[in-house]
Amino acid sequence: MANPKKDEPIFVEPPFDKKGYLKYERERAKAIIFVFLIGLVVGILSAFFEIYGFWYLGVLLLIAILYFLNRIIKFLKIGLPKQTSHKIYMYGELIITWFIFWIIALNPPVHLISGPEIVNLQFENNNHWTNLTEVSGKYDIPFNGTTTDHLRYHTDYKYPINAIYINETTSGITRPVNYTEAHNEVYFNLTSVSPGSTYYVHITEKSSYKSTSETFKFFITS
């Protein structure tokens, strides 16, 4: 049996491909930046969908982007990471970036959201609408000699209002108050009114993102 030569190396290290390494790192950097930008855009869109009540569209959009991410990167002629760990980091970066910008887009100072406004309470007096002024936590309404007082208020909100609930809670009894809505004006009635009586009306306006709930105290003067 021939003995190996003492000067013959057991393992020959291949030459380091500096050019190929720099090219791979450059392409990986491009992919990282591109994935970050995708996460930013998808996060902002997800917040937009949630504001309008379609939060699930944001989740579906993220899932679709994750599924087609490789194809999108290839289409843009950006080199994909070869190592499995680098691919995992890329998908993780997309999810984390999406989540961060989704939260940022829903909160100040990027997005200032308050609930629907209930303002400008008025009552109908001799076929004319008169503003009501709050005094000591209540609104005084002069008795008009009928069993019904016609009221209205102005409602305004940046986003669509899905539902309005108006309940009379006088004497611990909760019952719906008849109302109609037109041109951002909500009309409702106090029924069976009498001088010296007090009515508590609870108004709730619901939207796809935020809601408003407020109780108003009305006193029927003589």
PDB file of N, CA and C in Angstrom, residues 169-215:
ATOM      1  N   THR A 169     -85.021  56.749  28.657  1.00  0.00           N
ATOM      2  CA  THR A 169     -84.762  55.974  29.877  1.00  0.00           C
ATOM      3  C   THR A 169     -85.437  56.595  31.096  1.00  0.00           C
ATOM      4  N   THR A 170     -86.473  57.388  30.883  1.00  0.00           N
ATOM      5  CA  THR A 170     -87.177  58.044  31.983  1.00  0.00           C
ATOM      6  C   THR A 170     -87.795  57.023  32.921  1.00  0.00           C
ATOM      7  N   SER A 171     -87.666  57.276  34.218  1.00  0.00           N
ATOM      8  CA  SER A 171     -88.245  56.405  35.257  1.00  0.00           C
ATOM      9  C   SER A 171     -87.743  54.971  35.150  1.00  0.00           C
ATOM     10  N   GLY A 172     -86.536  54.822  34.653  1.00  0.00           N
ATOM     11  CA  GLY A 172     -85.954  53.489  34.577  1.00  0.00           C
ATOM     12  C   GLY A 172     -86.487  52.651  33.433  1.00  0.00           C
ATOM     13  N   ILE A 173     -87.346  53.218  32.593  1.00  0.00           N
ATOM     14  CA  ILE A 173     -87.916  52.475  31.464  1.00  0.00           C
ATOM     15  C   ILE A 173     -87.157  52.840  30.197  1.00  0.00           C
ATOM     16  N   THR A 174     -86.701  51.829  29.487  1.00  0.00           N
ATOM     17  CA  THR A 174     -85.993  52.063  28.233  1.00  0.00           C
ATOM     18  C   THR A 174     -86.898  51.673  27.073  1.00  0.00           C
ATOM     19  N   ARG A 175     -87.168  52.617  26.212  1.00  0.00           N
ATOM     20  CA  ARG A 175     -87.994  52.324  25.044  1.00  0.00           C
ATOM     21  C   ARG A 175     -87.481  53.143  23.865  1.00  0.00           C
ATOM     22  N   PRO A 176     -87.593  52.578  22.659  1.00  0.00           N
ATOM     23  CA  PRO A 176     -87.118  53.317  21.486  1.00  0.00           C
ATOM     24  C   PRO A 176     -87.926  54.592  21.259  1.00  0.00           C
ATOM     25  N   VAL A 177     -87.254  55.632  20.790  1.00  0.00           N
ATOM     26  CA  VAL A 177     -87.910  56.873  20.408  1.00  0.00           C
ATOM     27  C   VAL A 177     -87.958  56.914  18.888  1.00  0.00           C
ATOM     28  N   ASN A 178     -89.103  57.269  18.338  1.00  0.00           N
ATOM     29  CA  ASN A 178     -89.228  57.330  16.883  1.00  0.00           C
ATOM     30  C   ASN A 178     -88.293  58.391  16.318  1.00  0.00           C
ATOM     31  N   TYR A 179     -87.570  58.035  15.272  1.00  0.00           N
ATOM     32  CA  TYR A 179     -86.668  59.011  14.678  1.00  0.00           C
ATOM     33  C   TYR A 179     -86.482  58.707  13.200  1.00  0.00           C
ATOM     34  N   THR A 180     -86.093  59.726  12.455  1.00  0.00           N
ATOM     35  CA  THR A 180     -85.724  59.591  11.041  1.00  0.00           C
ATOM     36  C   THR A 180     -84.447  60.388  10.824  1.00  0.00           C
ATOM     37  N   GLU A 181     -83.714  60.014   9.783  1.00  0.00           N
ATOM     38  CA  GLU A 181     -82.438  60.681   9.506  1.00  0.00           C
ATOM     39  C   GLU A 181     -82.435  61.182   8.072  1.00  0.00           C
ATOM     40  N   ALA A 182     -82.039  62.438   7.882  1.00  0.00           N
ATOM     41  CA  ALA A 182     -81.946  63.006   6.537  1.00  0.00           C
ATOM     42  C   ALA A 182     -80.958  64.154   6.547  1.00  0.00           C
ATOM     43  N   HIS A 183     -80.019  64.126   5.600  1.00  0.00           N
ATOM     44  CA  HIS A 183     -79.050  65.218   5.433  1.00  0.00           C
ATOM     45  C   HIS A 183     -78.286  65.508   6.728  1.00  0.00           C
ATOM     46  N   ASN A 184     -77.835  64.445   7.375  1.00  0.00           N
ATOM     47  CA  ASN A 184     -77.065  64.555   8.617  1.00  0.00           C
ATOM     48  C   ASN A 184     -77.878  65.135   9.775  1.00  0.00           C
ATOM     49  N   GLU A 185     -79.188  65.251   9.617  1.00  0.00           N
ATOM     50  CA  GLU A 185     -80.060  65.682  10.699  1.00  0.00           C
ATOM     51  C   GLU A 185     -80.864  64.474  11.172  1.00  0.00           C
ATOM     52  N   VAL A 186     -80.864  64.240  12.488  1.00  0.00           N
ATOM     53  CA  VAL A 186     -81.587  63.121  13.072  1.00  0.00           C
ATOM     54  C   VAL A 186     -82.784  63.675  13.842  1.00  0.00           C
ATOM     55  N   TYR A 187     -83.988  63.231  13.474  1.00  0.00           N
ATOM     56  CA  TYR A 187     -85.226  63.717  14.075  1.00  0.00           C
ATOM     57  C   TYR A 187     -85.792  62.658  15.013  1.00  0.00           C
ATOM     58  N   PHE A 188     -86.252  63.084  16.187  1.00  0.00           N
ATOM     59  CA  PHE A 188     -86.890  62.150  17.113  1.00  0.00           C
ATOM     60  C   PHE A 188     -87.918  62.891  17.958  1.00  0.00           C
ATOM     61  N   ASN A 189     -88.782  62.130  18.627  1.00  0.00           N
ATOM     62  CA  ASN A 189     -89.886  62.699  19.392  1.00  0.00           C
ATOM     63  C   ASN A 189     -89.826  62.278  20.848  1.00  0.00           C
ATOM     64  N   LEU A 190     -90.258  63.189  21.717  1.00  0.00           N
ATOM     65  CA  LEU A 190     -90.561  62.836  23.095  1.00  0.00           C
ATOM     66  C   LEU A 190     -92.079  62.716  23.185  1.00  0.00           C
ATOM     67  N   THR A 191     -92.576  61.557  23.535  1.00  0.00           N
ATOM     68  CA  THR A 191     -94.015  61.330  23.547  1.00  0.00           C
ATOM     69  C   THR A 191     -94.579  61.420  24.952  1.00  0.00           C
ATOM     70  N   SER A 192     -95.867  61.757  25.001  1.00  0.00           N
ATOM     71  CA  SER A 192     -96.601  61.860  26.269  1.00  0.00           C
ATOM     72  C   SER A 192     -95.931  62.829  27.228  1.00  0.00           C
ATOM     73  N   VAL A 193     -95.572  63.984  26.710  1.00  0.00           N
ATOM     74  CA  VAL A 193     -94.905  64.972  27.546  1.00  0.00           C
ATOM     75  C   VAL A 193     -95.936  65.766  28.345  1.00  0.00           C
ATOM     76  N   SER A 194     -95.493  66.289  29.465  1.00  0.00           N
ATOM     77  CA  SER A 194     -96.349  67.118  30.311  1.00  0.00           C
ATOM     78  C   SER A 194     -95.476  68.111  31.057  1.00  0.00           C
ATOM     79  N   PRO A 195     -96.029  69.287  31.429  1.00  0.00           N
ATOM     80  CA  PRO A 195     -95.224  70.297  32.125  1.00  0.00           C
ATOM     81  C   PRO A 195     -94.645  69.757  33.427  1.00  0.00           C
ATOM     82  N   GLY A 196     -93.391  70.104  33.674  1.00  0.00           N
ATOM     83  CA  GLY A 196     -92.724  69.690  34.894  1.00  0.00           C
ATOM     84  C   GLY A 196     -92.096  68.310  34.837  1.00  0.00           C
ATOM     85  N   SER A 197     -92.210  67.627  33.712  1.00  0.00           N
ATOM     86  CA  SER A 197     -91.652  66.277  33.590  1.00  0.00           C
ATOM     87  C   SER A 197     -90.233  66.334  33.033  1.00  0.00           C
ATOM     88  N   THR A 198     -89.449  65.322  33.379  1.00  0.00           N
ATOM     89  CA  THR A 198     -88.052  65.224  32.933  1.00  0.00           C
ATOM     90  C   THR A 198     -87.884  63.950  32.119  1.00  0.00           C
ATOM     91  N   TYR A 199     -87.158  64.057  31.035  1.00  0.00           N
ATOM     92  CA  TYR A 199     -86.919  62.914  30.158  1.00  0.00           C
ATOM     93  C   TYR A 199     -85.418  62.756  29.946  1.00  0.00           C
ATOM     94  N   TYR A 200     -84.969  61.518  30.046  1.00  0.00           N
ATOM     95  CA  TYR A 200     -83.573  61.173  29.755  1.00  0.00           C
ATOM     96  C   TYR A 200     -83.552  60.381  28.445  1.00  0.00           C
ATOM     97  N   VAL A 201     -82.797  60.873  27.475  1.00  0.00           N
ATOM     98  CA  VAL A 201     -82.718  60.223  26.167  1.00  0.00           C
ATOM     99  C   VAL A 201     -81.271  59.802  25.926  1.00  0.00           C
ATOM    100  N   HIS A 202     -81.098  58.528  25.683  1.00  0.00           N
ATOM    101  CA  HIS A 202     -79.760  57.977  25.440  1.00  0.00           C
ATOM    102  C   HIS A 202     -79.588  57.765  23.935  1.00  0.00           C
ATOM    103  N   ILE A 203     -78.578  58.404  23.361  1.00  0.00           N
ATOM    104  CA  ILE A 203     -78.326  58.333  21.919  1.00  0.00           C
ATOM    105  C   ILE A 203     -76.998  57.617  21.682  1.00  0.00           C
ATOM    106  N   THR A 204     -77.028  56.620  20.828  1.00  0.00           N
ATOM    107  CA  THR A 204     -75.812  55.888  20.441  1.00  0.00           C
ATOM    108  C   THR A 204     -75.696  55.898  18.926  1.00  0.00           C
ATOM    109  N   GLU A 205     -74.551  56.330  18.433  1.00  0.00           N
ATOM    110  CA  GLU A 205     -74.269  56.282  16.997  1.00  0.00           C
ATOM    111  C   GLU A 205     -73.084  55.348  16.779  1.00  0.00           C
ATOM    112  N   LYS A 206     -73.284  54.357  15.928  1.00  0.00           N
ATOM    113  CA  LYS A 206     -72.253  53.356  15.699  1.00  0.00           C
ATOM    114  C   LYS A 206     -71.695  53.477  14.294  1.00  0.00           C
ATOM    115  N   SER A 207     -70.379  53.408  14.213  1.00  0.00           N
ATOM    116  CA  SER A 207     -69.704  53.389  12.921  1.00  0.00           C
ATOM    117  C   SER A 207     -68.852  52.133  12.855  1.00  0.00           C
ATOM    118  N   SER A 208     -68.177  51.970  11.740  1.00  0.00           N
ATOM    119  CA  SER A 208     -67.344  50.776  11.563  1.00  0.00           C
ATOM    120  C   SER A 208     -66.080  50.835  12.389  1.00  0.00           C
ATOM    121  N   TYR A 209     -65.719  52.027  12.899  1.00  0.00           N
ATOM    122  CA  TYR A 209     -64.467  52.138  13.656  1.00  0.00           C
ATOM    123  C   TYR A 209     -64.685  52.612  15.081  1.00  0.00           C
ATOM    124  N   LYS A 210     -65.358  53.746  15.255  1.00  0.00           N
ATOM    125  CA  LYS A 210     -65.615  54.259  16.591  1.00  0.00           C
ATOM    126  C   LYS A 210     -67.079  54.635  16.728  1.00  0.00           C
ATOM    127  N   SER A 211     -67.564  54.600  17.967  1.00  0.00           N
ATOM    128  CA  SER A 211     -68.959  54.914  18.244  1.00  0.00           C
ATOM    129  C   SER A 211     -69.042  56.015  19.288  1.00  0.00           C
ATOM    130  N   THR A 212     -70.205  56.667  19.327  1.00  0.00           N
ATOM    131  CA  THR A 212     -70.473  57.703  20.310  1.00  0.00           C
ATOM    132  C   THR A 212     -71.717  57.325  21.091  1.00  0.00           C
ATOM    133  N   SER A 213     -71.684  57.520  22.393  1.00  0.00           N
ATOM    134  CA  SER A 213     -72.831  57.245  23.245  1.00  0.00           C
ATOM    135  C   SER A 213     -72.963  58.381  24.251  1.00  0.00           C
ATOM    136  N   GLU A 214     -74.169  58.974  24.317  1.00  0.00           N
ATOM    137  CA  GLU A 214     -74.352  60.142  25.180  1.00  0.00           C
ATOM    138  C   GLU A 214     -75.786  60.187  25.668  1.00  0.00           C
ATOM    139  N   THR A 215     -75.989  60.639  26.902  1.00  0.00           N
ATOM    140  CA  THR A 215     -77.320  60.756  27.480  1.00  0.00           C
ATOM    141  C   THR A 215     -77.651  62.230  27.671  1.00  0.00           C
TER     142      THR A 215
END
